[in-house]
Coordinates of C-alpha atoms in Angstrom, one line a residue:
X1298 CA 0.0 0.0 0.0
X1299 CA 1.3 3.4 -0.9
X1300 CA 2.1 6.0 1.8
X1301 CA -0.8 8.3 2.6
X1302 CA 0.4 11.7 1.3
X1303 CA -0.4 14.8 3.3
X1304 CA 1.3 17.5 1.2
X1305 CA 1.3 20.9 2.8
X1306 CA -0.1 19.5 6.0
X1307 CA 1.6 21.3 8.9
X1308 CA -0.7 20.7 11.8
X1309 CA -0.7 17.3 13.6
X1310 CA -4.5 17.2 14.1
X1311 CA -7.4 18.1 11.9
X1312 CA -9.3 21.2 13.0
X1313 CA -12.4 19.1 13.6
X1314 CA -10.6 16.4 15.7
X1315 CA -8.9 19.1 17.8
X1316 CA -12.2 20.8 18.5
X1317 CA -13.7 17.5 19.6
X1318 CA -10.9 16.7 22.0
X1319 CA -10.5 20.2 23.4
X1320 CA -14.3 20.6 23.9
X1321 CA -14.6 17.6 26.3
X1322 CA -15.3 19.0 29.7
X1323 CA -12.6 18.1 32.3
X1324 CA -14.3 16.6 35.4
X1325 CA -11.2 17.2 37.6
X1326 CA -10.6 20.2 39.8
X1327 CA -8.4 21.9 37.3
X1328 CA -8.9 25.4 38.9
X1329 CA -7.2 24.1 42.0
X1330 CA -4.2 22.6 40.2
X1331 CA -5.1 18.9 41.1
X1332 CA -4.2 17.4 37.8
X1333 CA -1.0 16.5 36.0
X1334 CA -2.0 15.4 32.5
X1335 CA -4.1 17.7 30.2
X1336 CA -7.4 16.0 29.3
X1337 CA -7.0 16.6 25.5
X1338 CA -3.6 14.8 25.7
X1339 CA -5.2 11.8 27.5
X1340 CA -8.1 11.6 25.0
X1341 CA -5.7 11.8 22.1
X1342 CA -3.6 9.0 23.7
X1343 CA -6.8 6.8 24.0
X1344 CA -7.8 7.5 20.4
X1345 CA -4.4 6.9 19.0
X1346 CA -3.9 3.7 21.0
X1347 CA -7.1 2.2 19.6
X1348 CA -6.3 3.5 16.2
X1349 CA -3.1 1.4 16.4
X1350 CA -5.0 -1.7 17.4
X1351 CA -4.6 -1.6 21.2
X1352 CA -7.6 -2.6 23.2
X1353 CA -7.3 -2.5 27.0
X1354 CA -6.2 0.4 29.1
X1355 CA -3.1 -1.6 30.0
X1356 CA -2.2 -2.2 26.3
X1357 CA -2.7 1.5 25.5
X1358 CA -0.4 2.6 28.4
X1359 CA 2.3 0.1 27.4
X1360 CA 2.0 1.4 23.8
X1361 CA 2.2 5.0 24.9
X1362 CA 5.3 4.4 27.2
X1363 CA 7.0 2.6 24.3
X1364 CA 6.5 5.5 21.9
X1365 CA 6.5 8.4 24.4
X1366 CA 9.4 10.3 22.8
X1367 CA 7.7 10.1 19.4
X1368 CA 4.4 11.3 20.7
X1369 CA 6.0 14.3 22.4
X1370 CA 8.0 15.3 19.4
X1371 CA 5.3 14.7 16.8
X1372 CA 2.1 15.7 18.7
X1373 CA 3.4 17.7 21.6
X1374 CA 1.5 15.7 24.2
X1375 CA 2.2 14.0 27.6
X1376 CA 5.2 16.2 28.5
X1377 CA 4.9 15.0 32.1
X1378 CA 4.7 11.3 31.3
X1379 CA 1.9 8.7 30.8
X1380 CA -1.1 8.5 33.2
X1381 CA -1.7 5.4 35.2
X1382 CA -4.5 2.9 34.6
X1383 CA -6.3 4.1 37.7
X1384 CA -6.3 7.7 36.3
X1385 CA -7.8 6.5 33.0
X1386 CA -10.4 4.5 34.9
X1387 CA -11.5 7.6 36.9
X1388 CA -11.6 9.8 33.8
X1389 CA -13.7 7.4 31.7
X1390 CA -16.2 7.2 34.6
X1391 CA -16.3 11.0 35.4
X1392 CA -16.5 12.6 32.0
X1393 CA -20.0 13.6 31.2
X1394 CA -21.1 10.9 28.6
X1395 CA -24.0 13.0 27.2
X1396 CA -21.7 16.0 26.5
X1397 CA -19.1 13.9 25.0
X1398 CA -21.6 12.1 22.7
X1399 CA -23.0 15.5 21.5
X1400 CA -19.5 16.7 20.7
X1401 CA -18.9 13.5 18.7
X1402 CA -22.2 14.1 16.9
X1403 CA -21.0 17.6 15.8
X1404 CA -17.7 16.0 14.6
X1405 CA -19.5 13.3 12.6
X1406 CA -21.9 15.8 11.0
X1407 CA -18.9 17.7 9.5
X1408 CA -17.6 14.5 8.0
X1409 CA -20.7 13.7 5.9
X1410 CA -20.3 13.8 2.1
X1411 CA -22.9 15.7 0.1
X1412 CA -25.4 13.5 -1.7
X1413 CA -25.1 13.5 -5.5
X1414 CA -27.7 13.4 -8.2
X1415 CA -30.5 14.3 -5.8
X1416 CA -30.3 11.0 -3.9
X1417 CA -32.0 10.7 -0.6
X1418 CA -29.6 10.4 2.4
X1419 CA -30.4 7.2 4.4
X1420 CA -29.9 7.0 8.1
X1421 CA -30.2 3.6 9.9
X1422 CA -31.2 3.4 13.6
X1423 CA -30.5 0.4 15.7
X1424 CA -29.4 -0.6 19.2
X1425 CA -26.4 -2.7 20.3
X1426 CA -25.8 -4.4 23.6
X1427 CA -22.4 -3.8 25.2
X1428 CA -22.0 -7.2 26.7
X1429 CA -18.9 -6.4 28.8
X1430 CA -21.1 -4.6 31.3
X1431 CA -24.1 -5.7 33.2
X1432 CA -26.5 -3.3 34.9
X1433 CA -28.1 -3.6 38.2
X1434 CA -31.3 -5.1 36.6
X1435 CA -29.2 -7.9 35.0
X1436 CA -29.3 -6.4 31.5
X1437 CA -26.4 -5.3 29.4
X1438 CA -26.2 -1.7 28.5
X1439 CA -27.9 -0.9 25.2
X1440 CA -26.7 2.0 23.1
X1441 CA -28.8 3.2 20.1
X1442 CA -26.9 4.6 17.1
X1443 CA -27.9 6.6 14.1
X1444 CA -25.7 5.5 11.2
X1445 CA -25.1 6.7 7.7
X1446 CA -24.5 3.7 5.4
X1447 CA -23.3 5.8 2.5
X1448 CA -20.6 7.4 4.6
X1449 CA -19.8 4.5 6.9
X1450 CA -20.2 6.9 9.9
X1451 CA -22.1 6.7 13.1
X1452 CA -23.8 10.1 13.4
X1453 CA -25.1 10.1 17.0
X1454 CA -25.8 7.8 19.9
X1455 CA -28.2 7.6 22.8
X1456 CA -28.0 5.3 25.8
X1457 CA -31.0 3.4 27.1
X1458 CA -31.6 4.0 30.7
X1459 CA -32.0 1.2 33.2
X1460 CA -35.4 -0.5 33.1
X1461 CA -35.9 1.1 29.6
X1462 CA -35.3 0.2 26.0
X1463 CA -34.8 1.4 22.5
X1464 CA -38.4 2.6 22.2
X1465 CA -37.7 5.3 24.8
X1466 CA -34.2 6.2 23.5
X1467 CA -35.2 6.4 19.8
X1468 CA -37.1 9.7 20.0
X1469 CA -34.3 11.3 22.1
X1470 CA -31.7 10.2 19.6
X1471 CA -33.7 11.8 16.7
X1472 CA -33.7 15.1 18.6
X1473 CA -29.9 15.3 18.7
X1474 CA -29.2 15.6 15.0
X1475 CA -30.8 17.3 12.0
X1476 CA -32.6 14.5 10.1
X1477 CA -34.8 16.7 7.9
X1478 CA -34.8 15.6 4.2
X1479 CA -33.4 12.1 5.0
X1480 CA -34.8 8.6 5.2
X1481 CA -34.7 6.9 8.6
X1482 CA -34.7 3.1 8.6
X1483 CA -35.1 0.9 11.6
X1484 CA -36.0 -2.7 12.6
X1485 CA -39.3 -3.8 14.1
X1486 CA -38.3 -2.7 17.6
X1487 CA -38.8 0.9 16.5
X1488 CA -42.1 0.2 14.8
X1489 CA -43.9 2.5 17.3
X1490 CA -46.4 5.3 16.6
X1491 CA -44.4 7.7 18.7
X1492 CA -41.2 7.0 16.8
X1493 CA -42.9 7.3 13.4
X1494 CA -44.5 10.6 14.4
X1495 CA -41.1 11.9 15.7
X1496 CA -39.4 11.0 12.4
X1497 CA -42.2 12.7 10.4
X1498 CA -42.2 15.6 12.8
X1499 CA -38.5 16.3 12.0
X1500 CA -39.2 16.4 8.3
X1501 CA -37.8 12.9 7.5
X1502 CA -39.3 9.9 5.8
X1503 CA -39.3 6.4 7.3
X1504 CA -38.9 2.7 6.4
X1505 CA -39.5 0.5 9.4
X1506 CA -39.8 -3.3 9.8
X1507 CA -43.2 -4.6 10.8
X1508 CA -43.4 -7.7 13.1
X1509 CA -45.6 -9.2 15.7
X1510 CA -44.9 -6.4 18.3
X1511 CA -47.6 -4.6 16.3
X1512 CA -50.0 -7.4 16.0
X1513 CA -53.1 -5.5 14.7
X1514 CA -51.2 -3.9 11.8
X1515 CA -49.3 -7.0 10.9
X1516 CA -52.4 -9.3 11.0
X1517 CA -54.3 -6.7 8.9
X1518 CA -51.5 -6.7 6.4
X1519 CA -51.2 -10.4 6.2
X1520 CA -55.0 -11.0 5.9
X1521 CA -55.8 -8.2 3.3
X1522 CA -52.7 -7.7 1.2
X1523 CA -52.6 -11.2 -0.1
X1524 CA -56.0 -10.6 -1.9
X1525 CA -54.8 -7.3 -3.5
X1526 CA -52.9 -6.7 -6.7
X1527 CA -49.6 -4.9 -5.8
X1528 CA -49.1 -1.4 -7.1
X1529 CA -45.5 -2.2 -8.0
X1530 CA -43.1 -5.2 -7.9
X1531 CA -39.4 -5.8 -8.2
X1532 CA -37.6 -9.1 -8.9
X1533 CA -33.9 -8.7 -7.9
X1534 CA -31.4 -11.0 -9.4
X1535 CA -30.8 -14.3 -7.5
X1536 CA -27.9 -13.9 -5.2
X1537 CA -25.3 -16.4 -3.8
X1538 CA -23.5 -15.6 -0.6
X1539 CA -22.9 -16.8 3.0
X1540 CA -23.5 -20.4 1.9
X1541 CA -27.0 -19.9 0.6
X1542 CA -28.9 -19.0 -2.5
X1543 CA -31.6 -16.3 -2.2
X1544 CA -34.4 -15.5 -4.5
X1545 CA -36.3 -12.3 -3.5
X1546 CA -39.5 -10.6 -4.6
X1547 CA -40.5 -7.1 -3.5
X1548 CA -44.2 -6.0 -3.6
X1549 CA -45.5 -2.5 -2.9
X1550 CA -49.1 -1.9 -1.7
X1551 CA -50.3 1.7 -1.6
X1552 CA -54.1 1.2 -1.6
X1553 CA -54.5 0.6 2.2
X1554 CA -58.2 1.2 2.6
X1555 CA -58.8 -2.4 3.6
X1556 CA -56.0 -2.3 6.2
X1557 CA -58.0 -0.6 8.8
X1558 CA -55.2 0.0 11.4
X1559 CA -53.0 1.7 8.8
X1560 CA -55.0 4.9 9.4
X1561 CA -53.7 5.1 12.9
X1562 CA -50.1 5.6 11.7
X1563 CA -48.9 9.1 10.6
X1564 CA -48.3 9.4 6.9
X1565 CA -48.2 5.7 6.2
X1566 CA -48.2 5.7 2.4
X1567 CA -47.3 2.1 1.6
X1568 CA -46.6 -1.3 3.0
X1569 CA -43.7 -3.2 1.5
X1570 CA -43.7 -7.0 1.4
X1571 CA -40.5 -8.9 0.6
X1572 CA -40.7 -12.6 0.0
X1573 CA -37.4 -14.5 0.4
X1574 CA -36.8 -18.1 -0.8
X1575 CA -33.5 -19.6 0.5
X1576 CA -31.6 -22.7 -0.4
X1577 CA -28.7 -23.9 1.8
X1578 CA -25.9 -24.9 -0.6
X1579 CA -24.5 -27.6 1.6
X1580 CA -27.6 -29.3 2.8
X1581 CA -30.0 -28.4 0.0
X1582 CA -32.7 -27.4 2.6
X1583 CA -35.1 -24.7 1.6
X1584 CA -36.9 -22.1 3.6
X1585 CA -39.3 -19.2 2.9
X1586 CA -39.6 -15.9 4.8
X1587 CA -41.9 -12.9 4.4
X1588 CA -40.9 -9.5 5.7
X1589 CA -43.2 -6.5 6.0
X1590 CA -42.2 -2.8 6.2
X1591 CA -44.2 0.4 6.6
X1592 CA -43.0 3.5 4.9
X1593 CA -44.0 7.1 4.2
X1594 CA -42.2 7.1 0.8
X1595 CA -43.9 6.8 -2.5
X1596 CA -40.8 5.4 -4.3
X1597 CA -40.9 2.4 -6.7
X1598 CA -40.3 -1.2 -5.6
X1599 CA -36.7 -1.4 -6.7
X1600 CA -35.8 1.7 -4.7
X1601 CA -37.6 0.6 -1.5
X1602 CA -36.0 -2.9 -1.8
X1603 CA -32.6 -1.3 -2.0
X1604 CA -33.2 0.8 1.1
X1605 CA -34.4 -2.3 3.0
X1606 CA -31.2 -4.2 2.0
X1607 CA -28.9 -1.3 2.8
X1608 CA -30.3 -0.9 6.4
X1609 CA -28.4 -4.0 7.4
X1610 CA -25.1 -2.1 6.9
X1611 CA -25.5 -0.9 10.5
X1612 CA -25.2 -4.5 11.7
X1613 CA -22.7 -5.9 9.1
X1614 CA -20.4 -2.9 9.0
X1615 CA -20.7 -0.9 12.3
X1616 CA -21.7 -3.4 15.0
X1617 CA -19.6 -6.2 13.5
X1618 CA -16.6 -3.9 13.3
X1619 CA -17.0 -2.7 16.9
X1620 CA -17.0 -6.3 18.1
X1621 CA -14.4 -7.9 15.8
X1622 CA -11.9 -5.1 15.4
X1623 CA -12.3 -3.0 18.5
X1624 CA -13.4 -5.9 20.8
X1625 CA -16.2 -3.8 22.4
X1626 CA -18.0 -6.8 23.9
X1627 CA -14.9 -8.2 25.4
X1628 CA -14.0 -5.0 27.3
X1629 CA -15.2 -5.0 30.9
X1630 CA -16.4 -1.7 32.5
X1631 CA -18.1 -1.3 35.9
X1632 CA -19.9 2.0 35.3
X1633 CA -22.4 2.8 32.5
X1634 CA -20.8 6.3 32.0
X1635 CA -17.4 4.6 31.2
X1636 CA -19.2 2.2 28.8
X1637 CA -20.8 5.0 26.8
X1638 CA -17.6 7.1 26.8
X1639 CA -15.7 4.1 25.5
X1640 CA -18.3 3.6 22.8
X1641 CA -17.9 7.3 21.8
X1642 CA -14.1 7.0 21.5
X1643 CA -14.4 3.8 19.5
X1644 CA -16.9 5.4 17.1
X1645 CA -14.5 8.4 16.7
X1646 CA -11.7 6.0 15.8
X1647 CA -14.0 4.3 13.1
X1648 CA -14.9 7.7 11.8
X1649 CA -11.3 8.6 11.4
X1650 CA -10.6 5.3 9.6
X1651 CA -13.5 5.8 7.2
X1652 CA -12.4 9.4 6.4
X1653 CA -8.9 7.9 5.6
X1654 CA -10.4 5.6 3.0
X1655 CA -11.8 8.6 1.1
X1656 CA -8.5 10.5 1.1
X1657 CA -6.2 7.6 0.6
X1658 CA -4.5 7.6 -2.9
X1659 CA -5.6 4.6 -5.0
X1660 CA -3.6 1.4 -4.7
X1661 CA -2.3 0.1 -8.1
X1662 CA -4.4 -2.7 -9.3
X1663 CA -6.9 -2.4 -6.4
X1664 CA -8.4 1.0 -6.4
X1665 CA -9.4 2.5 -3.1
X1666 CA -8.1 0.8 0.0
X1667 CA -10.4 -1.0 2.4
X1668 CA -11.2 -0.4 6.1
X1669 CA -9.1 -3.5 6.9
X1670 CA -6.2 -2.0 5.0
X1671 CA -6.3 1.2 7.0
X1672 CA -6.6 -0.7 10.3
X1673 CA -3.7 -3.1 9.4
X1674 CA -1.4 -0.2 8.3
X1675 CA -2.2 1.9 11.4
X1676 CA -1.5 -1.1 13.7
X1677 CA 1.9 -1.6 12.1
X1678 CA 3.1 2.0 11.6
X1679 CA 2.8 4.7 14.2
X1680 CA 3.8 7.3 11.6
X1681 CA 0.9 6.3 9.4
X1682 CA -1.5 6.4 12.4
X1683 CA -0.3 9.9 13.3
X1684 CA -0.8 11.0 9.7
X1685 CA -4.5 9.9 9.9
X1686 CA -5.1 12.3 12.7
X1687 CA -4.6 15.2 10.3
X1688 CA -7.4 14.1 8.0

């Protein structure tokens, strides 16, 4: 892979990243002099360590001590040495997680690419359990994320409170960013009248999975749509992947007069039905599945099927990467504030890696580099990782 060129780049950090790090409120008694290490230095140390593939606090501290001279000369940080593991533990717990998450949302919003050819920007909303921490009620902490599949960037997050779930956190998340003029997609957990109304109230469209948690609407759709002629249909090409063959059919129903409960949902303009026929390559076993979606869009079947497929990028790209590359589920934290702050730092690292893909020069015979290429190079080259901070 060719070296990432930063011609004319004199500052070690991008303006946006510097604003994010310097804006995090310091929970220590800085006015009384009871601190040794500046908070922006510590946060940059945590981000750089994870950018270079280190996972635990102990690994990041060892990495920092090994390269302390380079970090001082190149980045001008940690002049008084490296903080201890106990100091990092206290800071992760004491930093206000809501403020830090809002600062990250501002950073992510500046990293979005403009949509070309009048295409609709799609934002996927979904929750993920952080299985390294268990709350007092026995559940793992659930963090709901708004994700842009076109940019590969998590835009904003909201933490589910104890004895609560994504249904309560969803509307709060939608209030933190400007979603007007976008399409918000979600799974059946978010198929709630309050969430649909919140999306439409913010000037966005929605495409949301419909399952048995909304029995009345689902049963009406199953009973009545089968007898109707669809207003539009799309037959995607048969696909082969993950050890199975899939044959899909997407049907769009816009005449919902016979679906009585559809009137109770704000701006419900169509119900999407996707029939999937699967054949397991190894065993030859077949299975059939029918999925329903509700939407405020009036787009054709091909477009709506594409949106429904793209929604899974939040699982396949974001959540999978958090677990496999950054080992989020394996990291133990005692306090929910530390869990959310860790999640924010990890998403900032992923944002930086995705921005690097855009600006990396093409690799001969391969085109643009992949996220795995960036991670691998950053893990093996501190100079390369530092150069990414300026993007």
